[in-house]
PDB file of C-alpha atoms in Angstrom:
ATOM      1  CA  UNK A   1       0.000   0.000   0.000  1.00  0.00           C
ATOM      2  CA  UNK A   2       1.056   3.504  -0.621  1.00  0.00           C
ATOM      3  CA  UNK A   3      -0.145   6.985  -1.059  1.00  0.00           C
ATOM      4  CA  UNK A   4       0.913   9.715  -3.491  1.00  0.00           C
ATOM      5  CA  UNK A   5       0.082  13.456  -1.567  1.00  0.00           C
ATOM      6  CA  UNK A   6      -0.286  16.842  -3.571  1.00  0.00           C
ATOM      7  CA  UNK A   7       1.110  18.905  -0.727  1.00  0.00           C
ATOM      8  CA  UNK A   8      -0.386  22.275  -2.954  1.00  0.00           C
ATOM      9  CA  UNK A   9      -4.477  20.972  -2.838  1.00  0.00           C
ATOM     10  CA  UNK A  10      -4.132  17.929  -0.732  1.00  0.00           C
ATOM     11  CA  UNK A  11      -5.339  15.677  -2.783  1.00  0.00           C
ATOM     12  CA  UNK A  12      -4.298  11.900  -2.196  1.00  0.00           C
ATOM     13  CA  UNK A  13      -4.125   9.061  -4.382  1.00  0.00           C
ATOM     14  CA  UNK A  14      -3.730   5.436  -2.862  1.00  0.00           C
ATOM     15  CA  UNK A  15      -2.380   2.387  -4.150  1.00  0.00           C
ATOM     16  CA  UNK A  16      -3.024  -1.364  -2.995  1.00  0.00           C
ATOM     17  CA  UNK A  17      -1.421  -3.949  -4.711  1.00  0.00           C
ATOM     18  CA  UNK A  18      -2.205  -7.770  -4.609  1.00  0.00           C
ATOM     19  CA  UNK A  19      -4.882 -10.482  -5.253  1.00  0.00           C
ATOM     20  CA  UNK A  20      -8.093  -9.655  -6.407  1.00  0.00           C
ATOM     21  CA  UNK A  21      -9.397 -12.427  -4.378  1.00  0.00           C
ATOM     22  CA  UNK A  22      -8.210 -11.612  -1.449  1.00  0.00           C
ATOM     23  CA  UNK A  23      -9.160  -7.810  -1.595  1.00  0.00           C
ATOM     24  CA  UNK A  24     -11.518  -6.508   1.097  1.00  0.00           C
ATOM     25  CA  UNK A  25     -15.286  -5.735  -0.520  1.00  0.00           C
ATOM     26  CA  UNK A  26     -15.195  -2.030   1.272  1.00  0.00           C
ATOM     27  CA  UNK A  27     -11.818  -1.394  -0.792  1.00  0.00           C
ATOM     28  CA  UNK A  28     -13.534  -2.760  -3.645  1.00  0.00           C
ATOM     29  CA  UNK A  29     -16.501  -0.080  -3.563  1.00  0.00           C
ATOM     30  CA  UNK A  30     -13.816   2.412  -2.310  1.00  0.00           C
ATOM     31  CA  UNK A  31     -11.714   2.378  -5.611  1.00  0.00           C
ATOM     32  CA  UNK A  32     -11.297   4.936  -8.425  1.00  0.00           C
ATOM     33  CA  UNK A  33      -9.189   2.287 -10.703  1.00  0.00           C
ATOM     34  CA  UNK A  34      -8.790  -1.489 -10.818  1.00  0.00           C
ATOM     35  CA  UNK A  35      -5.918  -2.872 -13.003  1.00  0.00           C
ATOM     36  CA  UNK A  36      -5.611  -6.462 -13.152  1.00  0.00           C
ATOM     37  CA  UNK A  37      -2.162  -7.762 -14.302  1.00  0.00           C
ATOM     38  CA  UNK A  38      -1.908 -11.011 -14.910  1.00  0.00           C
ATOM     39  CA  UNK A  39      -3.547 -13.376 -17.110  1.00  0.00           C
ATOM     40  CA  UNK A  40      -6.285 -15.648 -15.901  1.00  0.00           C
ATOM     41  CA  UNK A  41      -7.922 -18.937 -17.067  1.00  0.00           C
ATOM     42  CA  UNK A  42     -11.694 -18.410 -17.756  1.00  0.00           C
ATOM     43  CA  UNK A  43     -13.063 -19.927 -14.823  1.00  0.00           C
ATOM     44  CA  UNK A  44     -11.108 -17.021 -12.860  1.00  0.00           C
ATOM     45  CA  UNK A  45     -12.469 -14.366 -15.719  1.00  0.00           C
ATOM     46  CA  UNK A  46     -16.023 -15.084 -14.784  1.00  0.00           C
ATOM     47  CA  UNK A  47     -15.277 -15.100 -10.689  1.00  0.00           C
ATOM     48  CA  UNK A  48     -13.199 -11.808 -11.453  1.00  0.00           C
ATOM     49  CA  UNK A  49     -16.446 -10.529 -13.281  1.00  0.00           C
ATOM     50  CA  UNK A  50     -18.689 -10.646 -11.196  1.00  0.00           C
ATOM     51  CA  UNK A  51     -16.371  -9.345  -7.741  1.00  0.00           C
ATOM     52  CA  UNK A  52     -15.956  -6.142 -10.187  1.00  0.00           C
ATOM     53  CA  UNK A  53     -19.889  -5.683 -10.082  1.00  0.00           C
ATOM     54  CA  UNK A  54     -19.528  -4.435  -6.757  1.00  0.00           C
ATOM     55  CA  UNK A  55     -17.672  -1.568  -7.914  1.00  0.00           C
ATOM     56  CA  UNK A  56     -18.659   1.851  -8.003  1.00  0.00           C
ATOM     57  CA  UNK A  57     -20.427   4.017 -10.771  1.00  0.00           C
ATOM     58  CA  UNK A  58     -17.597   5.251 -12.887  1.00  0.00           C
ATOM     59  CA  UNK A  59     -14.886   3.476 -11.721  1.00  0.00           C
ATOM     60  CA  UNK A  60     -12.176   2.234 -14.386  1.00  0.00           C
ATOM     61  CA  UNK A  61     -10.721  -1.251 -15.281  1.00  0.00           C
ATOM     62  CA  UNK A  62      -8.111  -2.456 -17.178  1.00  0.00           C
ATOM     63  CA  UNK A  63      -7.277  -5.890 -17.675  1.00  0.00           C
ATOM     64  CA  UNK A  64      -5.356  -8.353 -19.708  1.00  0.00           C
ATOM     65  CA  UNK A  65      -8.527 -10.202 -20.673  1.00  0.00           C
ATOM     66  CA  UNK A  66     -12.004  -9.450 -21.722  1.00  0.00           C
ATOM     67  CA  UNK A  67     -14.402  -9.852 -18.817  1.00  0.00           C
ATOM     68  CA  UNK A  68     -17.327  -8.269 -20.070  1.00  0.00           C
ATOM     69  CA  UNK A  69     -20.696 -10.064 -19.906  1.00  0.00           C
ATOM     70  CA  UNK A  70     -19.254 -12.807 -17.917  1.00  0.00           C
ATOM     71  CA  UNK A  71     -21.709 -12.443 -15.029  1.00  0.00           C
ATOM     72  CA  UNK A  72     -25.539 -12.058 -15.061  1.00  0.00           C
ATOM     73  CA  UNK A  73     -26.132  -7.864 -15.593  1.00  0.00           C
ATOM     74  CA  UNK A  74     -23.075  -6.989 -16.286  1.00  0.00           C
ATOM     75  CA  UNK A  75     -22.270  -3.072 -15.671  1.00  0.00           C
ATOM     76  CA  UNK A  76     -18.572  -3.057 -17.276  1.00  0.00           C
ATOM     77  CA  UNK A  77     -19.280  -0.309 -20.372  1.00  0.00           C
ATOM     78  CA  UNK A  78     -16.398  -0.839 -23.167  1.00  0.00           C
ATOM     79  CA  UNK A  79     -14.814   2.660 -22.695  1.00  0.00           C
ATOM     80  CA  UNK A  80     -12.518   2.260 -25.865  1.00  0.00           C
ATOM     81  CA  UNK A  81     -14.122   0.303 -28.769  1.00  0.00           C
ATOM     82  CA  UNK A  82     -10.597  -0.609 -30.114  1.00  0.00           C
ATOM     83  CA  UNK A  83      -8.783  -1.460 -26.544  1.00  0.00           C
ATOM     84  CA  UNK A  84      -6.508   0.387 -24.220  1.00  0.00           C
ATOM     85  CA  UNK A  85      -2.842  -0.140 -25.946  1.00  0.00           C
ATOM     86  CA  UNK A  86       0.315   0.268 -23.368  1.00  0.00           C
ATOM     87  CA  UNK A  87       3.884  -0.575 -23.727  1.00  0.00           C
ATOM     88  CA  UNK A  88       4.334  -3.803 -21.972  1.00  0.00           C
ATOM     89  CA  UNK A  89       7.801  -5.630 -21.451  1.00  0.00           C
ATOM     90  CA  UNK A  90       7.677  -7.914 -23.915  1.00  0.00           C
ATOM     91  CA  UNK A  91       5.870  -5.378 -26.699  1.00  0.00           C
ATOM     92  CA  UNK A  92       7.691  -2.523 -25.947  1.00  0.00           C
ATOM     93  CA  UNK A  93       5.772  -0.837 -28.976  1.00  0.00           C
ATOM     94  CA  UNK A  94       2.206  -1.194 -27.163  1.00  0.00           C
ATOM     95  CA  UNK A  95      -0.513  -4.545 -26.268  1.00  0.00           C
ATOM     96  CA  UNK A  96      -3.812  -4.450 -26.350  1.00  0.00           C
ATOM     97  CA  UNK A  97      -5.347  -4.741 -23.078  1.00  0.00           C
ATOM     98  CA  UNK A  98      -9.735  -3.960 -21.959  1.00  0.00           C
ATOM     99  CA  UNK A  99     -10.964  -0.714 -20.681  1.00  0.00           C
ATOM    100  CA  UNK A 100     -14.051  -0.019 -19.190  1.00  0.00           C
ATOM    101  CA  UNK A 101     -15.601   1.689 -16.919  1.00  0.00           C
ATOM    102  CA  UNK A 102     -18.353   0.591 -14.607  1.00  0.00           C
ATOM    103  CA  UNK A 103     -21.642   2.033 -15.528  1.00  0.00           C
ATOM    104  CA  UNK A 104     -24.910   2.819 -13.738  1.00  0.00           C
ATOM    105  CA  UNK A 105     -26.938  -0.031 -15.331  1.00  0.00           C
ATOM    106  CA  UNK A 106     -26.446  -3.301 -17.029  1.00  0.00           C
ATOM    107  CA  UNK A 107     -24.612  -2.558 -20.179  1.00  0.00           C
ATOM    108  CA  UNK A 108     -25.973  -4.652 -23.855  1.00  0.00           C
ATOM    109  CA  UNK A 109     -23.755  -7.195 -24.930  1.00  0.00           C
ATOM    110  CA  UNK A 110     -23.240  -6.153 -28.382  1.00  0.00           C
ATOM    111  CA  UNK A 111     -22.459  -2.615 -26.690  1.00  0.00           C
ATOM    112  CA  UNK A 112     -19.104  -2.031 -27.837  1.00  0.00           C
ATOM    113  CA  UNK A 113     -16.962  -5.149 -26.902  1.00  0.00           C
ATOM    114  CA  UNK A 114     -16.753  -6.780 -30.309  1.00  0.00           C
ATOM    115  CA  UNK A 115     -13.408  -5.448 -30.949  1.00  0.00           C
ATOM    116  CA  UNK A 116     -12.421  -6.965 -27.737  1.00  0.00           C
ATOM    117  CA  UNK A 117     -13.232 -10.670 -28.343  1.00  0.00           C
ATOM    118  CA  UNK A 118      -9.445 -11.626 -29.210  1.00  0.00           C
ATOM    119  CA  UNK A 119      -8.623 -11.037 -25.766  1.00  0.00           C
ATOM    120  CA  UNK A 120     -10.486 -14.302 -24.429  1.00  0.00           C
ATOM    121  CA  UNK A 121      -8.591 -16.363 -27.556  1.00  0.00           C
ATOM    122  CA  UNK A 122      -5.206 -16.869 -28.440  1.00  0.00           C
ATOM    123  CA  UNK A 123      -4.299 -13.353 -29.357  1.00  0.00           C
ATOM    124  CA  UNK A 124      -4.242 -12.353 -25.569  1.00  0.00           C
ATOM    125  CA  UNK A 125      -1.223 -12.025 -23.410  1.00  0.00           C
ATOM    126  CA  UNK A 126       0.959 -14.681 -24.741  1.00  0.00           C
ATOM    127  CA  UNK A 127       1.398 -15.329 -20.883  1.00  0.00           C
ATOM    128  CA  UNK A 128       2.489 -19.167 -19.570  1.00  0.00           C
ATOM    129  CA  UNK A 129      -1.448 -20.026 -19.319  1.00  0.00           C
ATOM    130  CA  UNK A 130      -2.148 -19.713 -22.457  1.00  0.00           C
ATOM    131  CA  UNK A 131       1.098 -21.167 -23.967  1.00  0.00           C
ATOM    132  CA  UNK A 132       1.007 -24.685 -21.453  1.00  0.00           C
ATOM    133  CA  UNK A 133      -2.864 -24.913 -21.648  1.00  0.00           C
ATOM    134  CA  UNK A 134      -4.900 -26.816 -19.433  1.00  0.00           C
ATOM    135  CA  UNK A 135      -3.716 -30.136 -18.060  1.00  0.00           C
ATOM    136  CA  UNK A 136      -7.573 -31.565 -16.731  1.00  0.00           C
ATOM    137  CA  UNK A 137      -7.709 -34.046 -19.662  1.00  0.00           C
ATOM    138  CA  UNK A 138      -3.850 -35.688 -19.334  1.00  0.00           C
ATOM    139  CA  UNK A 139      -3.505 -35.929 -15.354  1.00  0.00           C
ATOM    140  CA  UNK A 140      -5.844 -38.404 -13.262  1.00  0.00           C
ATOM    141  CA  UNK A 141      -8.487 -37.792 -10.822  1.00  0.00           C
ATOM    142  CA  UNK A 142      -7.344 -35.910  -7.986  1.00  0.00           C
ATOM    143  CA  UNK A 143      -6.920 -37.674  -4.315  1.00  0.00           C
ATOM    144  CA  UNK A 144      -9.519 -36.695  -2.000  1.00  0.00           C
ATOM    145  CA  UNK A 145      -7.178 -34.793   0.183  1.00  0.00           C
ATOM    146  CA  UNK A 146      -4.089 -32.520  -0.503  1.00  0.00           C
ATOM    147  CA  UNK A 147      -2.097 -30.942   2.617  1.00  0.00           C
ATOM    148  CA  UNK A 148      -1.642 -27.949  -0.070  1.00  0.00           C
ATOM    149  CA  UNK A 149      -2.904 -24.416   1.752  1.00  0.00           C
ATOM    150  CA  UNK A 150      -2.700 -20.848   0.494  1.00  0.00           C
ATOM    151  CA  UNK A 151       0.214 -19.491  -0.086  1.00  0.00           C
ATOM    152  CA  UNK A 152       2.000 -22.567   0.188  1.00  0.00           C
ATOM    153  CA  UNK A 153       5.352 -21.772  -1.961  1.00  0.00           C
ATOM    154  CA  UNK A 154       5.298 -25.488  -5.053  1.00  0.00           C
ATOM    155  CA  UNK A 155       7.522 -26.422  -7.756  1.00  0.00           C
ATOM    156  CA  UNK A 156       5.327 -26.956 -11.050  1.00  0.00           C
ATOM    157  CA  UNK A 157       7.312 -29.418 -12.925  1.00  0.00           C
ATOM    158  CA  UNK A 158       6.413 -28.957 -17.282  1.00  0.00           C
ATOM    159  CA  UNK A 159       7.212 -31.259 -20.058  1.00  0.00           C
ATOM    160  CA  UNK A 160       6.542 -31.351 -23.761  1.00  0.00           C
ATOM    161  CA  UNK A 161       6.115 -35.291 -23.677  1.00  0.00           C
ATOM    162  CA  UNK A 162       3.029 -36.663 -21.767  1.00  0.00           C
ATOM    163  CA  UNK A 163       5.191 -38.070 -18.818  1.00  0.00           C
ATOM    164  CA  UNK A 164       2.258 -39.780 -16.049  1.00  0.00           C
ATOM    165  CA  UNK A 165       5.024 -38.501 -13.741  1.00  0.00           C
ATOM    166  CA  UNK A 166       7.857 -35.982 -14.260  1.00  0.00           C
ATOM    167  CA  UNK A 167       9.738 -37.286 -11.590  1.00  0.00           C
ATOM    168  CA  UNK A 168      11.783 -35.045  -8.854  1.00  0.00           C
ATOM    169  CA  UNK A 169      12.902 -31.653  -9.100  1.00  0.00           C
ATOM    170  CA  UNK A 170      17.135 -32.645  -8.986  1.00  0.00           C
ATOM    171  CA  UNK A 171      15.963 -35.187 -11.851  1.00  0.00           C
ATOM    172  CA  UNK A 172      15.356 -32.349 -14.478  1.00  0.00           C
ATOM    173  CA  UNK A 173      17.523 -32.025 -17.170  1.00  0.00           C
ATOM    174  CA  UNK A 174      15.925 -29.010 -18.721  1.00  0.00           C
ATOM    175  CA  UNK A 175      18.657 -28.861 -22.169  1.00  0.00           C
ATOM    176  CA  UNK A 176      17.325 -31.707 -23.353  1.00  0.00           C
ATOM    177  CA  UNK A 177      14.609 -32.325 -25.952  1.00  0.00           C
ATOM    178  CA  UNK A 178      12.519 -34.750 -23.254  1.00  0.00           C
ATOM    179  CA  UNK A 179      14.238 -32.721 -19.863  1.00  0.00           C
ATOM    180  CA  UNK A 180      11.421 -31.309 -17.400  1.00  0.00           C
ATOM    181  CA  UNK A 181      10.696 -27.565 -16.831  1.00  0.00           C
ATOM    182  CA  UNK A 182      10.448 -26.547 -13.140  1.00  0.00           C
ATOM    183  CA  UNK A 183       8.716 -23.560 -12.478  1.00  0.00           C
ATOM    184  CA  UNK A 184       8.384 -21.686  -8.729  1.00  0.00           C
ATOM    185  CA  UNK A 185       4.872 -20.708  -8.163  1.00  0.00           C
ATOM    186  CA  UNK A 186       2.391 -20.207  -4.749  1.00  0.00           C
ATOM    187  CA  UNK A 187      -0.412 -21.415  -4.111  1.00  0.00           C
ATOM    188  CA  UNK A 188      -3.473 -18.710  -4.916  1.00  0.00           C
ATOM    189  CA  UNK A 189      -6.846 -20.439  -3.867  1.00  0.00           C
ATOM    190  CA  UNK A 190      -7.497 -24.242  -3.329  1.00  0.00           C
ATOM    191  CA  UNK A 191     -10.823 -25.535  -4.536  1.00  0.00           C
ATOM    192  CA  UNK A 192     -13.921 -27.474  -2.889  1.00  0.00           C
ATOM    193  CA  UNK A 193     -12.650 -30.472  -5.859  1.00  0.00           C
ATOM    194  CA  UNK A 194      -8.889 -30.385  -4.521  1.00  0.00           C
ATOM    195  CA  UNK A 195      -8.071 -28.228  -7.658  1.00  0.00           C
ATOM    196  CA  UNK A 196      -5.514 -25.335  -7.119  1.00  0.00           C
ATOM    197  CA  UNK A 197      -5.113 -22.005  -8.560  1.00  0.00           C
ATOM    198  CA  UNK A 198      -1.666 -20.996  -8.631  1.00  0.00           C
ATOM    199  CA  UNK A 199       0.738 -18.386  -9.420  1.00  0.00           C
ATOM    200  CA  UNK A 200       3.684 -18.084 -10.553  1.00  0.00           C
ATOM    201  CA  UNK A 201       6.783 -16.299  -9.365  1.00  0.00           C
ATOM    202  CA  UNK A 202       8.620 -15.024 -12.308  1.00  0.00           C
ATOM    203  CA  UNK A 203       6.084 -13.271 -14.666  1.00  0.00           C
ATOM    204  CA  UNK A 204       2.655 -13.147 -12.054  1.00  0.00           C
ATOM    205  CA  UNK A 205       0.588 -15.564 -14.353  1.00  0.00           C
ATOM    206  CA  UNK A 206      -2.101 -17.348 -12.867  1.00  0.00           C
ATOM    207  CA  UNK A 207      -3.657 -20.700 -13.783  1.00  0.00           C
TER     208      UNK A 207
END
């Protein structure tokens, strides 16, 4: 948290920065500005959608996806037809990201968001979610129990061959053409089905 003062007018401008998940509801309503940075799988989209509902009349958004008319009476208004582009570190020359801002009412779905719709495909941020894809249809069922808990700091082991197990960290040889990827990442929200959301620690994605 910090806080930028005019000393001339007094006029104050606060940052928060962190999960969207875990953020407070009263901060929620409280804020002039929400600007979500990472990329999220569309199950988080549609939970991020509909916390921003409880945001107040003309408060802006920017995000790396589309989450417009993702939750029943939606009230985030496209504010740029075309997107909101800003130099990002790996486009230097400008990415396209959403801006809205949250109106009054429930806004029509064809109201503006059309030029949008590449953001929820493959022309989004080319972010480590989108590139690795889901893994729900390779791995098994999960156990009925995990001792995994928030915030609990993981290893997320990656290979381009369907390995049914990817064996140990010290194992990896990541050089070669069948070598394992390890990845550090945290543990972001575990699930009533034992799923996990988690993050990870060198770009921010979340999957």
């Amino acid at each position: 948290f910090c806080r930028l003062l005019d000393l001339q007018t007094t006029c104050r401008c606060d940052f928060a920065c962190g999960s969207l998940f875990d953020t407070p509801e009263t901060m929620l309503q409280q804020a002039a500005a929400v600007v979500l940075e990472v990329c999220l799988p569309m199950e988080l989209q549609r939970e991020a959608g509909k916390m921003l509902q409880g945001l107040q009349d003309g408060c802006r958004v920017v995000s790396y996806s589309a989450l417009h008319q993702l939750s029943v009476g939606c009230r985030l208004a496209v504010r740029c037809e075309g997107g909101l582009t800003l130099s990002t570190s790996w486009r230097p020359s400008g990415h396209l990201f959403a801006f809205y801002t949250q109106s009054s009412q429930a806004v029509a779905a064809c109201d503006g968001g059309d030029a949008l719709q590449d953001l929820r495909g493959t022309g989004g941020c080319p972010s480590r979610a989108r590139r690795l894809r889901y893994t729900d249809d390779v791995l098994g069922t999960p156990a009925e129990s995990y001792p995994w808990q928030k915030g609990d700091p993981i290893l997320v082991g990656y290979s381009w061959l369907p390995f049914p197990d990817l064996g140990d960290p010290e194992d990896a040889s990541s050089g070669t053409l069948d070598g394992v990827m390890w990845m550090s990442a945290f543990v972001v929200k575990v699930h009533e089905d034992h799923f996990v959301n988690v993050c990870y620690e060198d770009d921010g994605t979340i999957e």
